[in-house]
mmCIF file of C-alpha atoms and ligand atoms in Angstrom:
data_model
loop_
_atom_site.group_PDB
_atom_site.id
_atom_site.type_symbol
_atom_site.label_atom_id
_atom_site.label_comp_id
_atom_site.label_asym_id
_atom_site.label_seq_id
_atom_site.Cartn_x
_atom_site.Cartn_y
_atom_site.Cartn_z
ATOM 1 C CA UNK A 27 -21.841 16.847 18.974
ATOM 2 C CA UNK A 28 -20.880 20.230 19.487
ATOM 3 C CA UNK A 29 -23.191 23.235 20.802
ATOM 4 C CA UNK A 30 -21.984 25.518 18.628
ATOM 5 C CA UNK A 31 -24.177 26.913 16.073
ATOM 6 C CA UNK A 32 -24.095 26.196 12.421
ATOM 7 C CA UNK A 33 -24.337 29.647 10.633
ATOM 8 C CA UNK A 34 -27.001 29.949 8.078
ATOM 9 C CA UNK A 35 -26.879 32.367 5.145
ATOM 10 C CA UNK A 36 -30.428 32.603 2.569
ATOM 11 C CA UNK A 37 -30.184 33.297 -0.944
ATOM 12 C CA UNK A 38 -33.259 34.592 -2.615
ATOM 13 C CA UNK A 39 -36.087 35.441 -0.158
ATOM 14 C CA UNK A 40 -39.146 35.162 -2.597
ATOM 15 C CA UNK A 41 -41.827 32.553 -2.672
ATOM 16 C CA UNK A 42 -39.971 29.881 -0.289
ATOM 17 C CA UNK A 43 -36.895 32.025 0.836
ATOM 18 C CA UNK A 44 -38.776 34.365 2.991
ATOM 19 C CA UNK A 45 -41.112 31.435 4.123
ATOM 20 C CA UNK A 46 -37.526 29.883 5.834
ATOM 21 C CA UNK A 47 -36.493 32.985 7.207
ATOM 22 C CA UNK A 48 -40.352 33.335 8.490
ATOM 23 C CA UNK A 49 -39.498 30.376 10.539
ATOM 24 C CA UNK A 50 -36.304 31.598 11.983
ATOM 25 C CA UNK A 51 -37.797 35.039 13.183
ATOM 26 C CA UNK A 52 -41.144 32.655 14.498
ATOM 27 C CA UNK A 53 -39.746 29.477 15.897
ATOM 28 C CA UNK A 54 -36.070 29.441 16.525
ATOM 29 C CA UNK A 55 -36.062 27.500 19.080
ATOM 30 C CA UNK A 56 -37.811 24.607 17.021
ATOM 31 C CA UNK A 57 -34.821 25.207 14.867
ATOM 32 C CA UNK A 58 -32.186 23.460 17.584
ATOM 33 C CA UNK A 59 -32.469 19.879 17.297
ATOM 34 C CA UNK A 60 -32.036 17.952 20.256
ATOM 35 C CA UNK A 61 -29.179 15.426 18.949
ATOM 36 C CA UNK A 62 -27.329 18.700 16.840
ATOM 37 C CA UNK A 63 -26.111 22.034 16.754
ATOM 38 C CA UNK A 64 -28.743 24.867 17.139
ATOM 39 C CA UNK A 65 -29.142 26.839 13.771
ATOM 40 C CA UNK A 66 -28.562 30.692 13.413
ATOM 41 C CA UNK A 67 -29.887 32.422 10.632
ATOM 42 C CA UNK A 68 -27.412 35.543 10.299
ATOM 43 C CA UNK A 69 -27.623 36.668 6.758
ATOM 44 C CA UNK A 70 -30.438 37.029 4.010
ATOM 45 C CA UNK A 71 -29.586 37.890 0.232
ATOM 46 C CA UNK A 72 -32.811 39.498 -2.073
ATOM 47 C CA UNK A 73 -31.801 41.933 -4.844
ATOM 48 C CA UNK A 74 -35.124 43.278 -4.126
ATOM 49 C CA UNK A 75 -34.630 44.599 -0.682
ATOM 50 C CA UNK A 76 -37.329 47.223 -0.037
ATOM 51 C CA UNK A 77 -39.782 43.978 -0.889
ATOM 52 C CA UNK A 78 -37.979 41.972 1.541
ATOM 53 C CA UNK A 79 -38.437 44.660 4.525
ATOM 54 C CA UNK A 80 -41.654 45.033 3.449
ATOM 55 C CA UNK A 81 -42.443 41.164 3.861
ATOM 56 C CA UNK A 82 -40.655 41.576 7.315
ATOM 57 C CA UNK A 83 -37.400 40.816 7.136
ATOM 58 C CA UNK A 84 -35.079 42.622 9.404
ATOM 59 C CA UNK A 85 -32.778 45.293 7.189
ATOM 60 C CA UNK A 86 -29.731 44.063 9.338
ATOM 61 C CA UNK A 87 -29.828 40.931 7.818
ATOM 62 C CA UNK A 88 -30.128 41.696 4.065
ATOM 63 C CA UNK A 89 -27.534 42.935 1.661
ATOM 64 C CA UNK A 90 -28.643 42.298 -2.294
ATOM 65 C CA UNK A 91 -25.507 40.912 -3.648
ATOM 66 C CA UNK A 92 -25.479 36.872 -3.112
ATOM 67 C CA UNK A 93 -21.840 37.154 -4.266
ATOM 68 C CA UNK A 94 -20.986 38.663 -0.942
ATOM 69 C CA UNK A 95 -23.257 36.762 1.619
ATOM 70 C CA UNK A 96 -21.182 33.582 0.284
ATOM 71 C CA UNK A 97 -17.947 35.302 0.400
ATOM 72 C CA UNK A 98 -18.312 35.717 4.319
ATOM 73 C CA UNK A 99 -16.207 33.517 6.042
ATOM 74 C CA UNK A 100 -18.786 33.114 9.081
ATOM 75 C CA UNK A 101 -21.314 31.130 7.607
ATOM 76 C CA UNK A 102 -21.979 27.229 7.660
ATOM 77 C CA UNK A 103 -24.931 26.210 5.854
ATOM 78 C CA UNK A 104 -26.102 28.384 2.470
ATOM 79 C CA UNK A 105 -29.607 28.063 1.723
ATOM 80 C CA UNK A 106 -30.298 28.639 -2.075
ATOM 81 C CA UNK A 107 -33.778 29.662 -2.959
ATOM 82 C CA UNK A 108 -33.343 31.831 -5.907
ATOM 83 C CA UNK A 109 -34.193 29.342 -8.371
ATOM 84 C CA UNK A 110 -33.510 29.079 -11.979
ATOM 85 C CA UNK A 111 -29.980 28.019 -13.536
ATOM 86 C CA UNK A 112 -27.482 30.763 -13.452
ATOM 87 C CA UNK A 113 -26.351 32.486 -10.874
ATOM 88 C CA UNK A 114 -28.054 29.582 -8.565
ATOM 89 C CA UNK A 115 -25.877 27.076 -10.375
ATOM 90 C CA UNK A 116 -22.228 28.298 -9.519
ATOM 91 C CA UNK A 117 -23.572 29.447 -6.259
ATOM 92 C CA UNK A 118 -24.254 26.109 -4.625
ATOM 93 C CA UNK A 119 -20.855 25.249 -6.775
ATOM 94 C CA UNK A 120 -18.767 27.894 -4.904
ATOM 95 C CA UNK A 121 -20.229 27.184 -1.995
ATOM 96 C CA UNK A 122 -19.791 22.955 -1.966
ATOM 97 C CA UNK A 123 -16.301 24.033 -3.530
ATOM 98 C CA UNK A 124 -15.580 25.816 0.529
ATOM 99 C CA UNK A 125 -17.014 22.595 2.183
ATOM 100 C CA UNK A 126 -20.122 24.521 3.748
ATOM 101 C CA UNK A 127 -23.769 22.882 3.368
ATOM 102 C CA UNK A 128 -26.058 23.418 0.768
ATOM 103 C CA UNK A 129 -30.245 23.205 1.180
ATOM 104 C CA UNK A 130 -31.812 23.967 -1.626
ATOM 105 C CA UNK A 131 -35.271 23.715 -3.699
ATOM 106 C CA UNK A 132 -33.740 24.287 -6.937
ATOM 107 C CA UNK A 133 -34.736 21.040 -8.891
ATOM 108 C CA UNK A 134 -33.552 22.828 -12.202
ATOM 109 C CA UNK A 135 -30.180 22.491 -10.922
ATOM 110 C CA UNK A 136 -30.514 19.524 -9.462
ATOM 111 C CA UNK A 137 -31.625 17.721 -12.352
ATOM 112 C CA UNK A 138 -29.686 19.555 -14.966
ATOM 113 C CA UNK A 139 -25.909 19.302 -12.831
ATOM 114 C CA UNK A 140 -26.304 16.807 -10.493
ATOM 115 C CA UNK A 141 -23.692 14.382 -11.747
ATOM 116 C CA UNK A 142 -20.919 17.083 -11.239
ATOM 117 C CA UNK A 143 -22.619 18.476 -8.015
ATOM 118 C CA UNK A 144 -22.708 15.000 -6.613
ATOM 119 C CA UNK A 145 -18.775 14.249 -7.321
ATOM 120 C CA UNK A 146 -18.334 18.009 -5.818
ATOM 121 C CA UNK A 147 -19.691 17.187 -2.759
ATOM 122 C CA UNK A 148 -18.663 13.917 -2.237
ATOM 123 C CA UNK A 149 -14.623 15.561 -2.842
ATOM 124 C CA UNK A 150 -15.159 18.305 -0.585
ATOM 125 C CA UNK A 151 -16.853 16.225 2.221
ATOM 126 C CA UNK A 152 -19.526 19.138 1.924
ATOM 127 C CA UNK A 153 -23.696 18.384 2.342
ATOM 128 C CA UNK A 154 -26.109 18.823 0.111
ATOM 129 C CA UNK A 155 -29.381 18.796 0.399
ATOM 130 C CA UNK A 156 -32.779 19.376 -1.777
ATOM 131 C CA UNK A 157 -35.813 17.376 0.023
ATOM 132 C CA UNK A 158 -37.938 20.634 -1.337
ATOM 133 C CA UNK A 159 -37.062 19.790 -4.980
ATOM 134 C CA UNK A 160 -39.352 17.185 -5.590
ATOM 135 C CA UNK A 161 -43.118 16.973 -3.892
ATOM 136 C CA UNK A 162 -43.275 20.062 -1.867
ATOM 137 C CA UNK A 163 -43.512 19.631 1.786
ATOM 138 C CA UNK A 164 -43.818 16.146 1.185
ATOM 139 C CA UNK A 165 -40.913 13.977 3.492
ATOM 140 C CA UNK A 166 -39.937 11.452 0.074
ATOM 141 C CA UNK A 167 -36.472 12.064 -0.968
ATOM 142 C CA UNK A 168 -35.072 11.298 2.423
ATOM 143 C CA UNK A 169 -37.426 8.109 3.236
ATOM 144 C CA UNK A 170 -36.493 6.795 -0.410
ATOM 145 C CA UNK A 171 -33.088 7.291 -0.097
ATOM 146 C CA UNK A 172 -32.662 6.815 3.455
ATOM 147 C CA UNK A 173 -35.570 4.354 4.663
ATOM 148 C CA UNK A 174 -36.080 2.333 1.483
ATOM 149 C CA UNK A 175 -32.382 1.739 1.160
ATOM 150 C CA UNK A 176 -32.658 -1.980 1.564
ATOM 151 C CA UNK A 177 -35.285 -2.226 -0.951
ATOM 152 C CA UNK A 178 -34.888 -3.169 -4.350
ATOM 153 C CA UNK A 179 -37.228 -0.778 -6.316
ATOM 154 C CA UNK A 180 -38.904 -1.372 -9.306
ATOM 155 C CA UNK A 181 -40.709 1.591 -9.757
ATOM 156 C CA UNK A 182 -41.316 5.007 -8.618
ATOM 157 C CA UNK A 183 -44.644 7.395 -10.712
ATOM 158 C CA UNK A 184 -46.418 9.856 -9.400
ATOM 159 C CA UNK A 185 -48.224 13.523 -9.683
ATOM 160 C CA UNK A 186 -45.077 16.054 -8.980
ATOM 161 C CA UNK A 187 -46.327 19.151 -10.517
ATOM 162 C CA UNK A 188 -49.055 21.503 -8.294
ATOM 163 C CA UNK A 189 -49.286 23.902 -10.574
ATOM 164 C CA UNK A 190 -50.583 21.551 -13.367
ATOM 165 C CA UNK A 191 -52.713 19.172 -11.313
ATOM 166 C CA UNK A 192 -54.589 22.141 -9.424
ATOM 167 C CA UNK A 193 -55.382 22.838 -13.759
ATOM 168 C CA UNK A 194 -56.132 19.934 -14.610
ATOM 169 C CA UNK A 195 -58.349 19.554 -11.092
ATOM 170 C CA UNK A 196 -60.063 22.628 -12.063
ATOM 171 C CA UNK A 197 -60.722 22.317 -15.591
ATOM 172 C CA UNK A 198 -62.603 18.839 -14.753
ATOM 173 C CA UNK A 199 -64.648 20.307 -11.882
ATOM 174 C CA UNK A 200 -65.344 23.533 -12.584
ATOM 175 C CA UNK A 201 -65.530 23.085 -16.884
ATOM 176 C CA UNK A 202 -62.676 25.830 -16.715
ATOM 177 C CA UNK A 203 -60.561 27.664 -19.650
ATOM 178 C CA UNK A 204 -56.543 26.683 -19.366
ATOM 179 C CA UNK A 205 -55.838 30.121 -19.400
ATOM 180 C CA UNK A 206 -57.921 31.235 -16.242
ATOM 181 C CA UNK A 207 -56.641 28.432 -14.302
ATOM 182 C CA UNK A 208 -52.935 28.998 -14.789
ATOM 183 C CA UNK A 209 -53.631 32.656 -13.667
ATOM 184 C CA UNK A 210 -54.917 31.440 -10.690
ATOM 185 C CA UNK A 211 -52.166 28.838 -10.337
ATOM 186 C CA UNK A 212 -49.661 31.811 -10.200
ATOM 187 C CA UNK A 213 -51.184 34.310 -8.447
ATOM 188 C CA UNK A 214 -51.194 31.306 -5.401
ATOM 189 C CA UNK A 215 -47.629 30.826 -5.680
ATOM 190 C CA UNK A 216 -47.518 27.155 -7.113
ATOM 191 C CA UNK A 217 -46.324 27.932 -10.836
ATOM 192 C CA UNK A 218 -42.430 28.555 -11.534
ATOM 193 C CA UNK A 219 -41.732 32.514 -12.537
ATOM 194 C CA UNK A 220 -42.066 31.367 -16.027
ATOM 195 C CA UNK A 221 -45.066 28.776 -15.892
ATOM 196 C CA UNK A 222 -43.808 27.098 -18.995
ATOM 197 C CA UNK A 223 -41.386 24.509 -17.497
ATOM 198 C CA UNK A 224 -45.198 23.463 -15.733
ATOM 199 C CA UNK A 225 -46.998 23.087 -18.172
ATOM 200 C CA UNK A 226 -44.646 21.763 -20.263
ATOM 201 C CA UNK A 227 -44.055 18.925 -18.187
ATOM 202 C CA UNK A 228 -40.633 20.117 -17.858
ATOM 203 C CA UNK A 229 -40.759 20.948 -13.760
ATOM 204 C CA UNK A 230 -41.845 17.215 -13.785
ATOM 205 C CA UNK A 231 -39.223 15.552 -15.968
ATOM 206 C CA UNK A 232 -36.834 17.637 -13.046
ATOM 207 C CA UNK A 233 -38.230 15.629 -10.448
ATOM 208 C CA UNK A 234 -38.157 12.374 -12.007
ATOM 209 C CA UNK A 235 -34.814 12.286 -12.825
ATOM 210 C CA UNK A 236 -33.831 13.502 -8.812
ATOM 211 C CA UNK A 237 -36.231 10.256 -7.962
ATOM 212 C CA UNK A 238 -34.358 8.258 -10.255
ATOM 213 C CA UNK A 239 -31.580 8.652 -8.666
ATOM 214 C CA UNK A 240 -32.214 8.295 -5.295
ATOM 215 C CA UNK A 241 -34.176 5.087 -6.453
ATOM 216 C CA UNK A 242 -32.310 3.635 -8.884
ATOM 217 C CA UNK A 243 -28.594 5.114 -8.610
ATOM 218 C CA UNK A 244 -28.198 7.000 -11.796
ATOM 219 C CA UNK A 245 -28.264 9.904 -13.069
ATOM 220 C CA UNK A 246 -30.288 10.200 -16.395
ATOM 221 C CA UNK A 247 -30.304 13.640 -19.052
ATOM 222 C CA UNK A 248 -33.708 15.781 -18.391
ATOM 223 C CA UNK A 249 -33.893 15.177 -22.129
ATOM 224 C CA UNK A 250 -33.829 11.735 -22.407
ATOM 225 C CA UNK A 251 -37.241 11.824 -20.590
ATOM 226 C CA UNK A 252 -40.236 11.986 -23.040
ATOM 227 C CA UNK A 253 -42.678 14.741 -21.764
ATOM 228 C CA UNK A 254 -45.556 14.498 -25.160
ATOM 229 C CA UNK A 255 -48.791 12.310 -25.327
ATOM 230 C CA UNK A 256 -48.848 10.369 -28.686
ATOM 231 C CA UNK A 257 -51.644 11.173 -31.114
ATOM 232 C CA UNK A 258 -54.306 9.517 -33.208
ATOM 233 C CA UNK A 259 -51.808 9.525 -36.202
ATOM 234 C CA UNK A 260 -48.908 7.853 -34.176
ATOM 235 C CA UNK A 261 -46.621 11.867 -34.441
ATOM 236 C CA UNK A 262 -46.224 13.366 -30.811
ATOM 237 C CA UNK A 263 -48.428 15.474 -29.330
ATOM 238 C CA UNK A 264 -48.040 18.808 -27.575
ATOM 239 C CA UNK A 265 -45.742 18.654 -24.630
ATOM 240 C CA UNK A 266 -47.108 18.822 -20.913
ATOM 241 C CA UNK A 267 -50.771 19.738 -20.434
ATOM 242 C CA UNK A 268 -50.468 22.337 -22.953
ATOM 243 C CA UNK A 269 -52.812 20.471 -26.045
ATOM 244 C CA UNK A 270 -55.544 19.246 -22.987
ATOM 245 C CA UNK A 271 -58.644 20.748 -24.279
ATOM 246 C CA UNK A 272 -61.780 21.207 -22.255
ATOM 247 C CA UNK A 273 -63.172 18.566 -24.905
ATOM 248 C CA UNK A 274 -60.464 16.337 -23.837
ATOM 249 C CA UNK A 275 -61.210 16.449 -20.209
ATOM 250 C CA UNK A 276 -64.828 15.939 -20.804
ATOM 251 C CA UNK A 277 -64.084 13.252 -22.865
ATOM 252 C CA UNK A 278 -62.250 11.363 -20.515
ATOM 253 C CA UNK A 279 -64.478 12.340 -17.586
ATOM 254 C CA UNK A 280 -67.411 10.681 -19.603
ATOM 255 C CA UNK A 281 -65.390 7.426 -19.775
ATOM 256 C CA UNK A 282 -65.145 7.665 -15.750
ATOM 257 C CA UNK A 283 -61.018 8.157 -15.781
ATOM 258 C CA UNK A 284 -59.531 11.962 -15.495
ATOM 259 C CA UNK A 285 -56.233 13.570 -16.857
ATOM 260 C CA UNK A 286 -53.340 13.579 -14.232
ATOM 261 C CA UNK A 287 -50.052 14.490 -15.545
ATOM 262 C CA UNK A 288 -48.408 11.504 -14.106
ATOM 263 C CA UNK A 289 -44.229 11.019 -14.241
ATOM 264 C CA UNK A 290 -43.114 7.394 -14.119
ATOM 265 C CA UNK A 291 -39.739 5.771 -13.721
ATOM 266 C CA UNK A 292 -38.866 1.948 -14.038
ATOM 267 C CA UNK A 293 -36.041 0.036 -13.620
ATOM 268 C CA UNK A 294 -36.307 -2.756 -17.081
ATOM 269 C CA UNK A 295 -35.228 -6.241 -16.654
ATOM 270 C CA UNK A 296 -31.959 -5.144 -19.095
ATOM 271 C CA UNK A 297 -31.057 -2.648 -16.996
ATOM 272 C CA UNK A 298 -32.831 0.611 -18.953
ATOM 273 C CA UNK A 299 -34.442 2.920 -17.422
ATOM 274 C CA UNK A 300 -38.030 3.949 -18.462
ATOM 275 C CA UNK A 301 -39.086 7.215 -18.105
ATOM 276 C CA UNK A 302 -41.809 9.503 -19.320
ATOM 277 C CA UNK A 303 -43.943 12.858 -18.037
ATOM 278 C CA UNK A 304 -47.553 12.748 -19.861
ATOM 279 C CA UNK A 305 -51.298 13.323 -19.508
ATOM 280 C CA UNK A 306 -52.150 10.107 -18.316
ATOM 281 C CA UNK A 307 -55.776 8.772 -18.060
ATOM 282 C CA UNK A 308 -56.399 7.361 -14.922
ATOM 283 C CA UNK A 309 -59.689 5.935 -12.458
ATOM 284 C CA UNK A 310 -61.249 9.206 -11.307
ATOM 285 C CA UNK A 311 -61.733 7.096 -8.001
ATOM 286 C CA UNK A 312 -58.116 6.125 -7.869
ATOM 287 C CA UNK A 313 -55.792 7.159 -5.390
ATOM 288 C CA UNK A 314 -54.314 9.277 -8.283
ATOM 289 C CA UNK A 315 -57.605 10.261 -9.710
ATOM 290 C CA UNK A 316 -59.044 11.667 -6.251
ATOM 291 C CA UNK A 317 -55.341 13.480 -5.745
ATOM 292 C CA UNK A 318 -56.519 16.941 -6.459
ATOM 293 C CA UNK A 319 -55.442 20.369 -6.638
ATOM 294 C CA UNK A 320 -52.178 21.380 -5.439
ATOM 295 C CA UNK A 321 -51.624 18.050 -4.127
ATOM 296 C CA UNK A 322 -48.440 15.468 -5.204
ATOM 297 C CA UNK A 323 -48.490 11.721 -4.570
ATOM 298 C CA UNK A 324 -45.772 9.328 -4.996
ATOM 299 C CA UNK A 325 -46.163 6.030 -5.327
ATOM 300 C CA UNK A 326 -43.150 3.587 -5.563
ATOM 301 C CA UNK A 327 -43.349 -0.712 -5.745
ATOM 302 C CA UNK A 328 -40.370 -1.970 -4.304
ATOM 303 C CA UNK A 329 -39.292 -5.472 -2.855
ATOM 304 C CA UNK A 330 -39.692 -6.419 -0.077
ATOM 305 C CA UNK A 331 -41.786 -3.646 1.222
ATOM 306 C CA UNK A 332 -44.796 -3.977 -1.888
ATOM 307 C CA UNK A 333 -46.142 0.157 -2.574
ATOM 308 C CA UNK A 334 -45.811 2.704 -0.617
ATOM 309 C CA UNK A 335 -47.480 5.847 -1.274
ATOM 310 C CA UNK A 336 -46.799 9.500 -0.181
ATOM 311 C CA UNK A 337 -49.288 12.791 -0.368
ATOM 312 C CA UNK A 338 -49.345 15.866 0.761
ATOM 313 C CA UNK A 339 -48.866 19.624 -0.754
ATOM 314 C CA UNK A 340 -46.507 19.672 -3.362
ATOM 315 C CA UNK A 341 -46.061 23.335 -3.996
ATOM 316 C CA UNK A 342 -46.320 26.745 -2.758
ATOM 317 C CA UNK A 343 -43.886 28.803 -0.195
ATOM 318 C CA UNK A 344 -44.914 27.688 2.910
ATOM 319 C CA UNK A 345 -44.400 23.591 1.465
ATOM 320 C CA UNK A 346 -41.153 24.074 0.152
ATOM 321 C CA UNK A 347 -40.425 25.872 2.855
ATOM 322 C CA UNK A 348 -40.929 23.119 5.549
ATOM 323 C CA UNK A 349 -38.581 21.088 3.407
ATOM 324 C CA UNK A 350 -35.649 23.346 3.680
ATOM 325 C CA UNK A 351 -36.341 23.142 7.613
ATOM 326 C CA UNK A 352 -36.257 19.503 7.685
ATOM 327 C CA UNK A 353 -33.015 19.716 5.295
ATOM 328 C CA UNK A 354 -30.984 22.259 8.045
ATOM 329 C CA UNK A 355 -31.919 20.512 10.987
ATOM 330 C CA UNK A 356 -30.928 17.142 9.159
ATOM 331 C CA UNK A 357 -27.729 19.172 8.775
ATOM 332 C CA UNK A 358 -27.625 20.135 11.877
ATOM 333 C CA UNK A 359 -28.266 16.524 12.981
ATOM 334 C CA UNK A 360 -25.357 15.672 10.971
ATOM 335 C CA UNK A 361 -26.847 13.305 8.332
ATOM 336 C CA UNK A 362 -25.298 14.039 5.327
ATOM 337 C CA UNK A 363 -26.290 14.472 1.603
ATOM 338 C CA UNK A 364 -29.835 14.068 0.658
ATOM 339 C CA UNK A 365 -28.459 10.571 -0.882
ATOM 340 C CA UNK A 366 -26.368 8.788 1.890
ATOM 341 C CA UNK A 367 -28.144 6.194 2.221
ATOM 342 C CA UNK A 368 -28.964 5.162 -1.076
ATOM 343 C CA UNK A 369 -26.554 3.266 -3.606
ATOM 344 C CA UNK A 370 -23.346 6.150 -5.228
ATOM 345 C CA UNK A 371 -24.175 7.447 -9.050
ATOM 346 C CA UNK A 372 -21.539 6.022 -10.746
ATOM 347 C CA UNK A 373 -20.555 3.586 -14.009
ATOM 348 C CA UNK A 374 -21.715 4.066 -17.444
ATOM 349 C CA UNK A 375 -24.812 6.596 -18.271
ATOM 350 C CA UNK A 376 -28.163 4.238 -18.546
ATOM 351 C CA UNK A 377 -30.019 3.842 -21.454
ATOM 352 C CA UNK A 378 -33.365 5.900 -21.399
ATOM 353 C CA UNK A 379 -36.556 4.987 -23.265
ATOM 354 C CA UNK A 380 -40.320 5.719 -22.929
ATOM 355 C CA UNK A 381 -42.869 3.983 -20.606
ATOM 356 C CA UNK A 382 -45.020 1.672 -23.285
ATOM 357 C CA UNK A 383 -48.717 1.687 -22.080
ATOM 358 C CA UNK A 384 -51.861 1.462 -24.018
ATOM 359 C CA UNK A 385 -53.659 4.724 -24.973
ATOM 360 C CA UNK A 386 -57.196 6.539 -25.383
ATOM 361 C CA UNK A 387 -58.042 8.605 -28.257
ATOM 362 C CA UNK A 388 -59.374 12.182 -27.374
ATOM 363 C CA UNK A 389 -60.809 14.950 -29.658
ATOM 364 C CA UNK A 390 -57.823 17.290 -29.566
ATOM 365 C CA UNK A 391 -56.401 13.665 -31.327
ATOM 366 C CA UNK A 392 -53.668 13.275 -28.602
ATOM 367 C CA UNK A 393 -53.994 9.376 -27.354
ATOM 368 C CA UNK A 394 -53.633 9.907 -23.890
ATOM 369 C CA UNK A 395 -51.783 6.564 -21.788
ATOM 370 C CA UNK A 396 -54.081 4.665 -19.488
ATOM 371 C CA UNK A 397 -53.163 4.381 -15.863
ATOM 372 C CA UNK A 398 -54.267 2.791 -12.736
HETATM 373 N N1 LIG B 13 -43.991 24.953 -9.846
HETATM 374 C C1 LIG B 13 -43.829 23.795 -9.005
HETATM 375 C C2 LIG B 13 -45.131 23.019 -8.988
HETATM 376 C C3 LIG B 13 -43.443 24.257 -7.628
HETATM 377 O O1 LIG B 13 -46.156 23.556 -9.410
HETATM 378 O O2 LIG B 13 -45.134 21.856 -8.580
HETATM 379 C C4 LIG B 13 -43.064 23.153 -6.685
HETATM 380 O O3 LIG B 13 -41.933 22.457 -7.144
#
């Protein structure tokens, strides 16, 4: 392995961006894995500069035009923390397109181009990586992909949203309005710039489709994935969290279960793929029922391993930020795309439908599923 170090350019230094270059300027020497090449940061894009001095980021390393930092020929590994679809998008293109490595947390991108990202990569030889997409600071794409790869699994559901189970946690404890607790949500960091994609369920239905195909091996359409609770009349309800009532989670508390937006993903016996995103009912003494706050768990049921279950925080800078670490020095370990060790996403597309499961009546009439 060579000493040389790998070159490493950040795009977008807000929430999680300046977190990563935090950890350059602070532990550098962490930053040189044993069994790969040290890692030099050398180049930080913000289009808001004077915020990105103020947060302490040396001015010799900035410049506010992303366009350039990838245009330099000196750089390695591109770290894309901007976020958001365009110019993120053909950013992590161009820069797969030159062969250099991508980390990113972008799960919108991900999700929404990762069919022609994947056959990028894999024709350029060039990494990518996005452990921070899904669950934080959480280590679960790589052990999925990586650890559980001679598994079969059946099924992977968990909490993936912070923003909208610290809600939901604090509506049920604290008898709080919606609208105060996504305030709070946001000014903490954990809810996208535009908090509709949480509460929407739409942040979620991201994730599931990246765990879906690191589990299963296919890449399904964001919107194939139902994200609505049905309703007392059998129409859909409101999508995400955003028709929970405080009569709602009352209700539900008083029948000793609590709402946890929960996103599931099976593998059928024909060869579908299930998949939904709703307000799910669940034990409040679960493992999913005492997951509060910003918290995610995973839980997937595979063979021959049984469940296996991962928590920790699933949003915020200073999460997502430890997952971009773990993706450069993987990268600097030389271990490839976040999927090389689980099966290639190829063949026909799958067939998509909803997760069946019984439901509960509540007074807003959504019938919220019941989960375990
Ligand atoms: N807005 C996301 C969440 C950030 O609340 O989970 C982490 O992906």
């Amino acid at each position: 392995m060579s000493t040389q170090p790998l070159r490493v350019g950040v795009i977008g230094a807000g929430t999680v961006g300046r977190e990563v270059v935090r950890a350059f300027l602070e532990r550098s020497p962490r930053l040189a894995p044993a069994d790969g090449r040290p890692l030099l940061l050398v180049a930080v894009a913000e289009k808001f500069t004077d915020r990105a001095i103020a947060n302490g980021i040396p001015a010799e390393l900035l410049t506010d035009d992303a366009s350039a930092l990838l245009a330099r020929a000196d750089l390695d590994v591109i770290v894309e923390a901007m976020g958001g679809d365009e110019p993120a998008h053909s950013l992590i293109r161009a820069a797969l397109a030159s062969g250099r490595s991508v980390a990113t947390a972008n799960k919108h991108v991900i999700a929404h181009h990762g069919p022609a990202l994947e056959r990028l990569a894999r024709e350029t030889g060039a990494v990518l990586r996005f452990e921070a997409s899904v669950g934080g600071g959480i280590p679960l794409l790589g052990p999925i992909a990586a650890d559980l790869a001679a598994d079969r699994i059946a099924r992977v559901r968990g909490i993936v949203n912070g923003t909208t189970n610290y809600m939901l946690t604090a509506m049920a404890r604290e008898g709080r309005d919606y609208a105060d607790v996504l305030r709070e949500a946001q000014a903490k960091g954990y809810a996208e710039a535009d908090p509709t994609a949480d509460v929407e369920g739409l942040d979620a239905v991201n994730k599931l489709v990246i765990l879906a195909r690191l589990a299963f091996g296919v890449w399904i359409a964001p919107e194939a994935i139902g994200n609505r609770p049905g309703s007392a009349t059998g129409a859909p309800g409101a999508p995400g969290i955003t028709g929970v009532t405080a009569e709602d989670v009352a209700a539900v508390a008083a029948s000793g279960r609590t709402l946890r937006l929960i996103a599931t993903t099976r593998l059928a016996r024909d060869g579908a793929i299930e998949a939904s995103v709703v307000p799910t009912a669940v034990p409040a003494g679960s493992p999913f029922g005492r997951c509060d706050g910003v918290l995610n768990r995973v839980e997937v049921d595979a063979t021959p391993v049984g469940r296996v279950a991962f928590e920790g925080p699933g949003a915020g800078g200073p999460a997502a930020a430890a997952a971009v670490l773990a993706d450069l020095v993987s990268i600097a370990r030389g271990l490839g795309s976040t999927w090389a060790g689980a099966v290639r996403a190829e063949g026909a597309e799958a067939v998509v439908r909803p997760v069946a499961a019984e439901c509960v009546a509540a007074p807003s009439g959504a019938c919220y599923p019941v989960g375990d």
